[in-house]
Tab-separated table of C-alpha atoms and ligand atoms in Angstrom:
chain	number	residue	atom	x	y	z
A	1	MET	CA	18.566	-43.650	12.827
A	2	LYS	CA	16.985	-41.994	15.860
A	3	LEU	CA	19.421	-39.157	15.718
A	4	TRP	CA	18.847	-38.561	12.128
A	5	GLY	CA	15.094	-38.788	12.573
A	6	GLY	CA	15.155	-36.240	15.282
A	7	ARG	CA	17.221	-33.846	13.440
A	8	PHE	CA	15.220	-34.294	10.329
A	9	THR	CA	11.957	-33.452	12.129
A	10	LYS	CA	13.473	-30.353	13.726
A	11	GLU	CA	14.808	-29.054	10.521
A	12	THR	CA	11.611	-29.742	8.624
A	13	ASN	CA	9.624	-27.849	11.365
A	14	GLN	CA	11.961	-24.934	11.103
A	15	LEU	CA	11.505	-24.865	7.250
A	16	VAL	CA	7.783	-25.151	7.656
A	17	HIS	CA	7.795	-22.295	10.103
A	18	ASN	CA	9.884	-20.155	7.840
A	19	PHE	CA	7.719	-20.927	4.789
A	20	ASN	CA	4.433	-20.385	6.740
A	21	GLU	CA	5.241	-17.299	8.791
A	22	SER	CA	4.113	-13.782	7.980
A	23	LEU	CA	5.452	-11.840	10.845
A	24	SER	CA	8.513	-10.743	8.773
A	25	PHE	CA	6.150	-8.640	6.601
A	26	ASP	CA	2.841	-8.230	8.374
A	27	GLN	CA	4.552	-6.377	11.057
A	28	LYS	CA	4.185	-3.477	8.747
A	29	PHE	CA	0.619	-3.092	9.999
A	30	TYR	CA	1.138	-3.430	13.831
A	31	ARG	CA	-0.456	0.007	14.297
A	32	GLN	CA	-3.659	-1.076	12.430
A	33	ASP	CA	-3.651	-4.543	14.278
A	34	ILE	CA	-3.569	-2.759	17.641
A	35	ARG	CA	-6.082	-0.196	16.605
A	36	GLY	CA	-8.493	-2.889	15.542
A	37	SER	CA	-8.038	-4.790	18.780
A	38	ILE	CA	-8.749	-1.730	20.799
A	39	ALA	CA	-12.061	-1.186	19.014
A	40	HIS	CA	-12.907	-4.987	19.362
A	41	VAL	CA	-12.368	-4.973	23.161
A	42	LYS	CA	-14.313	-1.757	23.604
A	43	MET	CA	-17.244	-3.500	21.860
A	44	LEU	CA	-16.837	-6.711	23.883
A	45	ALA	CA	-17.105	-4.807	27.088
A	46	LYS	CA	-20.023	-2.812	25.857
A	47	GLN	CA	-21.885	-6.030	25.047
A	48	GLY	CA	-21.133	-7.425	28.460
A	49	ILE	CA	-18.923	-10.104	27.003
A	50	LEU	CA	-15.769	-8.748	28.688
A	51	THR	CA	-15.590	-7.088	32.132
A	52	GLU	CA	-14.700	-3.398	32.224
A	53	GLN	CA	-11.703	-4.322	34.269
A	54	ASP	CA	-10.460	-6.699	31.474
A	55	ARG	CA	-11.196	-3.949	28.850
A	56	ASP	CA	-9.119	-1.366	30.612
A	57	ASP	CA	-6.257	-3.774	31.272
A	58	ILE	CA	-6.242	-4.899	27.703
A	59	ILE	CA	-6.342	-1.397	26.295
A	60	ARG	CA	-3.530	-0.216	28.687
A	61	GLY	CA	-1.430	-3.264	27.693
A	62	LEU	CA	-2.116	-2.656	23.895
A	63	GLU	CA	-1.269	1.042	24.224
A	64	SER	CA	2.027	0.229	25.999
A	65	ILE	CA	2.914	-2.181	23.172
A	66	LEU	CA	2.111	0.385	20.507
A	67	GLU	CA	4.266	2.905	22.307
A	68	ASP	CA	7.099	0.581	22.684
A	69	LEU	CA	7.017	-0.533	18.999
A	70	ASP	CA	6.825	3.100	17.897
A	71	ASN	CA	9.804	4.207	19.901
A	72	GLY	CA	11.861	1.060	19.294
A	73	LYS	CA	11.952	-0.283	22.914
A	74	LEU	CA	10.115	-3.308	21.680
A	75	VAL	CA	11.617	-4.896	18.577
A	76	ILE	CA	9.832	-7.525	16.407
A	77	SER	CA	12.470	-10.135	15.662
A	78	SER	CA	11.835	-12.990	13.195
A	79	ASP	CA	13.288	-15.552	15.645
A	80	SER	CA	10.753	-14.648	18.344
A	81	GLY	CA	8.866	-17.898	17.196
A	82	TYR	CA	5.584	-15.983	16.530
A	83	GLU	CA	3.873	-16.763	13.264
A	84	ASP	CA	2.289	-13.451	12.538
A	85	ILE	CA	1.732	-9.950	13.837
A	86	HIS	CA	-1.546	-10.975	15.443
A	87	SER	CA	-0.040	-13.661	17.633
A	88	PHE	CA	2.985	-11.456	18.389
A	89	VAL	CA	0.761	-8.783	19.784
A	90	GLU	CA	-1.475	-11.153	21.705
A	91	GLY	CA	1.524	-13.054	23.119
A	92	THR	CA	3.249	-9.859	24.215
A	93	LEU	CA	0.016	-8.556	25.749
A	94	THR	CA	-0.414	-11.732	27.817
A	95	GLU	CA	3.179	-11.402	28.962
A	96	ARG	CA	2.470	-8.011	30.119
A	97	ILE	CA	-0.932	-8.151	31.583
A	98	GLY	CA	-1.495	-11.954	32.298
A	99	GLU	CA	-4.492	-14.161	31.577
A	100	ALA	CA	-6.814	-11.143	30.557
A	101	GLY	CA	-4.595	-10.896	27.390
A	102	LYS	CA	-5.952	-14.193	26.171
A	103	ARG	CA	-9.478	-12.880	26.325
A	104	LEU	CA	-8.665	-10.171	23.657
A	105	HIS	CA	-9.356	-12.766	20.947
A	106	THR	CA	-12.935	-13.559	22.197
A	107	GLY	CA	-15.446	-13.614	19.228
A	108	ARG	CA	-12.689	-13.126	16.692
A	109	SER	CA	-10.676	-15.238	14.272
A	110	ARG	CA	-7.357	-14.279	12.622
A	111	ASN	CA	-9.333	-14.451	9.352
A	112	ASP	CA	-11.619	-11.521	10.058
A	113	GLN	CA	-8.706	-9.851	11.966
A	114	VAL	CA	-6.238	-9.955	9.049
A	115	ALA	CA	-9.054	-8.828	6.645
A	116	LEU	CA	-9.592	-5.856	8.920
A	117	ASP	CA	-5.838	-5.030	9.294
A	118	MET	CA	-5.265	-5.125	5.565
A	119	LYS	CA	-8.272	-2.922	4.997
A	120	LEU	CA	-7.152	-0.365	7.559
A	121	TYR	CA	-3.671	-0.339	6.232
A	122	THR	CA	-4.772	-0.140	2.634
A	123	ARG	CA	-7.085	2.772	3.526
A	124	ASP	CA	-4.442	4.798	5.152
A	125	GLU	CA	-2.078	4.151	2.219
A	126	ILE	CA	-4.828	5.150	-0.235
A	127	ASP	CA	-5.020	8.477	1.585
A	128	ALA	CA	-1.224	8.940	1.431
A	129	ILE	CA	-1.140	8.119	-2.411
A	130	GLU	CA	-3.947	10.382	-3.127
A	131	ALA	CA	-2.131	13.260	-1.326
A	132	LEU	CA	0.936	12.583	-3.544
A	133	VAL	CA	-1.125	12.665	-6.658
A	134	LYS	CA	-2.640	15.903	-5.554
A	135	GLU	CA	0.823	17.409	-5.078
A	136	LEU	CA	1.758	16.291	-8.569
A	137	LEU	CA	-1.466	17.947	-9.919
A	138	GLU	CA	-0.522	21.212	-8.166
A	139	GLU	CA	2.884	21.115	-9.691
A	140	LEU	CA	1.524	20.439	-13.164
A	141	LEU	CA	-0.988	23.242	-12.749
A	142	ALA	CA	1.908	25.617	-11.829
A	143	VAL	CA	3.809	24.601	-14.969
A	144	MET	CA	0.617	25.091	-17.095
A	145	GLU	CA	0.008	28.558	-15.603
A	146	LYS	CA	3.478	29.731	-16.473
A	147	ASN	CA	3.491	28.300	-20.013
A	148	THR	CA	0.178	29.207	-21.720
A	149	ASP	CA	2.269	31.227	-24.237
A	150	THR	CA	5.118	28.697	-24.608
A	151	PHE	CA	4.786	27.245	-28.092
A	152	MET	CA	6.067	23.883	-29.007
A	153	PRO	CA	5.319	21.206	-31.572
A	154	GLY	CA	2.536	18.659	-30.886
A	155	PHE	CA	3.345	15.234	-32.162
A	156	THR	CA	1.539	12.303	-33.676
A	157	HIS	CA	3.597	9.171	-34.623
A	158	LEU	CA	6.429	11.136	-32.939
A	159	GLN	CA	6.406	13.345	-36.019
A	160	LYS	CA	5.824	17.128	-35.620
A	161	ALA	CA	2.109	17.593	-36.381
A	162	GLN	CA	0.621	20.961	-35.212
A	163	PRO	CA	1.678	23.711	-32.938
A	164	ILE	CA	0.563	23.541	-29.316
A	165	THR	CA	1.438	25.258	-26.054
A	166	LEU	CA	3.383	23.508	-23.218
A	167	ALA	CA	0.366	24.195	-21.015
A	168	HIS	CA	-1.775	22.204	-23.391
A	169	HIS	CA	0.598	19.283	-23.281
A	170	MET	CA	0.947	19.348	-19.523
A	171	GLY	CA	-2.788	19.623	-19.340
A	172	ALA	CA	-3.162	16.193	-20.935
A	173	TYR	CA	-1.257	14.720	-18.016
A	174	PHE	CA	-3.253	16.702	-15.561
A	175	GLU	CA	-6.435	15.000	-16.851
A	176	MET	CA	-4.793	11.568	-16.615
A	177	PHE	CA	-3.676	12.154	-12.977
A	178	SER	CA	-7.112	13.676	-12.128
A	179	ARG	CA	-8.694	10.414	-13.209
A	180	ASP	CA	-6.165	8.435	-11.151
A	181	ARG	CA	-7.215	10.523	-8.085
A	182	SER	CA	-10.858	9.869	-8.568
A	183	ARG	CA	-10.194	6.144	-9.112
A	184	LEU	CA	-8.447	6.133	-5.607
A	185	LYS	CA	-11.369	7.900	-4.068
A	186	ASP	CA	-13.894	5.346	-5.703
A	187	ILE	CA	-11.880	2.391	-4.266
A	188	ARG	CA	-11.754	3.910	-0.815
A	189	ARG	CA	-15.571	4.455	-0.782
A	190	ARG	CA	-16.360	0.960	-2.152
A	191	MET	CA	-14.004	-0.844	0.321
A	192	ASN	CA	-14.942	1.168	3.434
A	193	TYR	CA	-16.949	-1.607	5.228
A	194	CYS	CA	-15.772	-3.414	8.335
A	195	PRO	CA	-15.182	-7.233	8.167
A	196	LEU	CA	-14.840	-7.635	11.934
A	197	GLY	CA	-17.296	-9.937	13.477
A	198	SER	CA	-17.278	-12.386	10.543
A	199	GLY	CA	-15.058	-14.798	12.599
A	200	ALA	CA	-13.412	-17.563	10.681
A	201	LEU	CA	-16.174	-17.598	8.004
A	202	ALA	CA	-19.536	-17.942	9.643
A	203	GLY	CA	-19.664	-15.325	12.475
A	204	THR	CA	-19.958	-16.227	16.070
A	205	THR	CA	-22.552	-16.907	18.744
A	206	TYR	CA	-21.412	-14.020	20.872
A	207	PRO	CA	-23.825	-11.044	20.626
A	208	LEU	CA	-21.312	-8.744	18.849
A	209	ASP	CA	-22.227	-5.235	17.877
A	210	ARG	CA	-20.685	-4.935	14.518
A	211	GLU	CA	-22.129	-1.435	13.791
A	212	TYR	CA	-20.383	-0.226	16.803
A	213	THR	CA	-16.802	-1.567	15.794
A	214	ALA	CA	-17.406	-0.305	12.274
A	215	GLU	CA	-18.112	3.142	13.505
A	216	LEU	CA	-15.119	3.167	16.011
A	217	LEU	CA	-12.868	2.345	13.235
A	218	GLY	CA	-14.260	5.036	10.648
A	219	PHE	CA	-16.047	2.605	8.315
A	220	ASP	CA	-19.415	3.381	6.733
A	221	GLY	CA	-20.810	0.127	8.307
A	222	PRO	CA	-20.194	-3.585	8.674
A	223	THR	CA	-19.769	-5.811	5.640
A	224	LEU	CA	-22.947	-7.943	4.853
A	225	ASN	CA	-21.786	-11.423	4.216
A	226	SER	CA	-19.380	-13.151	6.571
A	227	MET	CA	-17.864	-15.447	4.000
A	228	ASP	CA	-17.251	-12.712	1.493
A	229	SER	CA	-15.759	-10.620	4.306
A	230	VAL	CA	-12.898	-13.037	4.999
A	231	ALA	CA	-12.419	-13.932	1.382
A	232	ASP	CA	-12.686	-10.652	-0.399
A	233	ARG	CA	-9.440	-9.137	-1.786
A	234	ASP	CA	-11.294	-7.239	-4.718
A	235	TYR	CA	-10.176	-3.960	-3.117
A	236	LEU	CA	-6.571	-4.877	-3.324
A	237	ILE	CA	-6.979	-5.937	-7.037
A	238	GLU	CA	-8.760	-2.495	-7.562
A	239	LEU	CA	-5.892	-0.647	-5.845
A	240	LEU	CA	-3.230	-2.580	-7.790
A	241	SER	CA	-5.079	-1.804	-10.957
A	242	ALA	CA	-5.240	1.896	-10.031
A	243	LEU	CA	-1.480	1.901	-9.089
A	244	SER	CA	-0.807	0.095	-12.473
A	245	ILE	CA	-2.604	2.973	-14.364
A	246	ILE	CA	-0.770	5.637	-12.309
A	247	SER	CA	2.619	3.819	-13.123
A	248	MET	CA	1.533	3.635	-16.767
A	249	HIS	CA	0.903	7.355	-16.821
A	250	LEU	CA	4.169	8.144	-15.049
A	251	SER	CA	5.979	5.824	-17.486
A	252	ARG	CA	4.542	7.643	-20.585
A	253	PHE	CA	5.516	11.016	-19.113
A	254	CYS	CA	9.014	9.868	-18.297
A	255	GLU	CA	9.373	8.553	-21.766
A	256	GLU	CA	8.506	11.986	-23.143
A	257	ILE	CA	10.987	13.646	-20.725
A	258	ILE	CA	13.791	11.176	-21.797
A	259	ILE	CA	13.157	12.068	-25.353
A	260	TRP	CA	12.983	15.852	-24.701
A	261	ASN	CA	16.215	15.447	-22.721
A	262	THR	CA	18.138	14.075	-25.702
A	263	ASN	CA	20.656	16.127	-27.588
A	264	GLU	CA	18.417	15.844	-30.640
A	265	TYR	CA	15.482	17.524	-28.949
A	266	ARG	CA	16.958	19.558	-26.125
A	267	PHE	CA	13.520	20.659	-25.036
A	268	VAL	CA	14.239	20.267	-21.212
A	269	GLU	CA	17.039	20.441	-18.836
A	270	ILE	CA	16.718	17.877	-16.122
A	271	ASP	CA	18.186	19.304	-12.861
A	272	ASP	CA	21.625	17.826	-11.955
A	273	SER	CA	20.111	16.458	-8.701
A	274	TYR	CA	17.815	14.219	-10.837
A	275	SER	CA	20.389	12.926	-13.329
A	276	THR	CA	23.734	11.251	-13.314
A	277	GLY	CA	26.829	11.542	-15.511
A	278	SER	CA	29.043	9.063	-17.217
A	279	SER	CA	32.686	8.507	-16.115
A	280	ILE	CA	33.919	7.818	-19.626
A	281	MET	CA	31.680	10.198	-21.667
A	282	PRO	CA	31.537	13.644	-20.144
A	283	GLN	CA	29.078	14.956	-22.649
A	284	LYS	CA	26.355	12.804	-21.136
A	285	LYS	CA	23.729	13.634	-18.531
A	286	ASN	CA	21.547	10.605	-18.030
A	287	PRO	CA	17.873	10.845	-17.103
A	288	ASP	CA	18.275	7.952	-14.577
A	289	ILE	CA	15.305	8.867	-12.398
A	290	ALA	CA	12.898	9.109	-15.332
A	291	GLU	CA	14.156	5.757	-16.709
A	292	LEU	CA	13.831	4.126	-13.234
A	293	ILE	CA	10.261	5.384	-12.884
A	294	ARG	CA	9.515	4.083	-16.402
A	295	GLY	CA	11.051	0.776	-15.512
A	296	LYS	CA	9.231	0.355	-12.152
A	297	SER	CA	5.887	0.175	-13.883
A	298	GLY	CA	6.800	-3.427	-14.769
A	299	ARG	CA	6.889	-4.461	-11.199
A	300	VAL	CA	3.606	-2.811	-10.270
A	301	TYR	CA	1.905	-4.517	-13.160
A	302	GLY	CA	3.521	-7.827	-11.976
A	303	ALA	CA	1.881	-7.308	-8.525
A	304	LEU	CA	-1.638	-6.906	-10.186
A	305	VAL	CA	-1.244	-10.037	-12.356
A	306	SER	CA	0.104	-11.976	-9.307
A	307	MET	CA	-2.790	-11.009	-7.209
A	308	LEU	CA	-5.397	-11.860	-9.934
A	309	THR	CA	-3.626	-15.142	-10.429
A	310	THR	CA	-3.537	-16.093	-6.790
A	311	MET	CA	-7.210	-15.304	-6.232
A	312	LYS	CA	-8.684	-17.086	-9.231
A	313	GLY	CA	-8.856	-20.601	-8.035
A	314	ILE	CA	-9.513	-20.169	-4.325
A	315	PRO	CA	-12.800	-21.745	-3.023
A	316	LEU	CA	-14.692	-19.914	-0.310
A	317	ALA	CA	-13.822	-18.893	2.316
A	318	TYR	CA	-10.262	-18.174	3.681
A	319	ASN	CA	-7.334	-20.018	2.348
A	320	LYS	CA	-3.603	-19.562	3.114
A	321	ASP	CA	-2.924	-18.503	-0.475
A	322	MET	CA	-4.396	-15.143	0.467
A	323	GLN	CA	-1.438	-14.378	2.664
A	324	GLU	CA	0.359	-13.768	-0.622
A	325	ASP	CA	-1.606	-10.485	-0.878
A	326	LYS	CA	0.673	-8.700	1.433
A	327	GLU	CA	4.144	-8.537	0.240
A	328	LEU	CA	3.195	-7.693	-3.437
A	329	THR	CA	0.624	-5.132	-2.326
A	330	PHE	CA	3.169	-3.490	0.128
A	331	ASP	CA	5.805	-3.408	-2.680
A	332	ALA	CA	3.519	-1.873	-5.220
A	333	ILE	CA	2.275	0.881	-2.704
A	334	ASP	CA	5.806	1.736	-1.617
A	335	THR	CA	7.056	1.712	-5.216
A	336	VAL	CA	4.360	4.062	-6.504
A	337	LYS	CA	4.679	6.397	-3.544
A	338	GLY	CA	8.376	6.608	-4.230
A	339	CYS	CA	7.884	7.139	-8.028
A	340	LEU	CA	5.145	9.925	-7.390
A	341	ALA	CA	7.407	11.831	-4.920
A	342	LEU	CA	10.451	11.695	-7.201
A	343	PHE	CA	8.562	12.515	-10.278
A	344	THR	CA	7.066	15.659	-8.741
A	345	GLY	CA	10.511	16.683	-7.519
A	346	MET	CA	11.951	16.181	-10.954
A	347	ILE	CA	9.207	18.150	-12.725
A	348	SER	CA	9.412	21.007	-10.249
A	349	SER	CA	13.231	21.279	-10.672
A	350	MET	CA	13.321	20.762	-14.447
A	351	SER	CA	13.690	23.705	-16.792
A	352	PHE	CA	12.166	24.123	-20.272
A	353	ARG	CA	14.091	25.442	-23.182
A	354	LYS	CA	11.434	27.676	-24.625
A	355	GLU	CA	13.516	28.860	-27.551
A	356	VAL	CA	14.340	25.434	-28.668
A	357	MET	CA	10.754	24.298	-28.223
B	401	LIG	N1	-1.065	-14.624	8.139
B	401	LIG	C1	-2.373	-14.800	7.712
B	401	LIG	C2	-2.633	-14.092	6.362
B	401	LIG	O1	-1.937	-13.149	6.093
B	401	LIG	C3	-3.293	-14.444	8.821
B	401	LIG	C4	-4.583	-15.226	8.759
B	401	LIG	C5	-4.347	-16.598	9.236
B	401	LIG	N2	-5.465	-17.421	9.346
B	401	LIG	C6	-5.530	-18.789	9.421
B	401	LIG	N3	-6.620	-19.423	9.408
B	401	LIG	N4	-4.341	-19.420	9.345
B	401	LIG	O2	-3.538	-14.460	5.637
């Protein structure tokens, strides 16, 4: 009975840990976590809450952790026992510099810390996605400039309707992706306020300088309501929505390329490097990459619906449900980045059969 009980408790605890932990995925933003902590201790020292000695020791410790994680000397292993990236960094810091490491978290909660990390991460990714959309726009513009005299049928109901140029057709997608780009910029502007200093939900009695940390981290200012600051995931929903629209545009474009690539149309020739063959039917050249990009839209929409559903019943302020924001946002971001890069490559290597068109 005792043995059973002991073993049962242990196994349950391990299961609880595995279910509860986020280190396996929130390690993705260790750089942002460390960056946020460095700004936080600079502010604490400026306000006289931490000594300059503590500040310098903590910053040196954090920089050494960052360097070791970057070059692989320090590895985040899931059986380290740490629950999340915040406790991993703080624990490693305390191992390295001693007691001062524990003072890093003065005037801060993991609730405002994770809100900050996720915002910093998302902001970096928005910039990266915007750059990929810009590359696609440049590629489309190049195709348009070369094809102002390339005539082709314009379709309605997938029936030949009126003559158009290839430039005109490409220009329609140019408009769609231009709107996508401006949506990303809007989201970045609206989300760019710093939640740090909100504490768990109601701030702290320490005389923090929230304007200062906001400025150090490149925000337009601090957020205004501490409860909203730790509970707001609107910017992720907006981003997932913008990513869903990008995916929808890519999917429509891919569908056209798939049609144009058929033997019946033969408008385009997808480069060998972006298609695959069949072992049994040598006449085939399959537009796999276009089909995969079309298919991946489903998983990006899924992330948007998951996030909306997760958020809809959560009372103020922070609740653990919100930890679910990470994996699905990361997956949607990585998926769309991959799709954009591959799509641009496919377009730039694709040739148009002007005579057939
Ligand atoms: N891993 C948590 C998350 O992603 C961090 C915040 C934890 N806060 C807490 N009160 N347990 O949401």
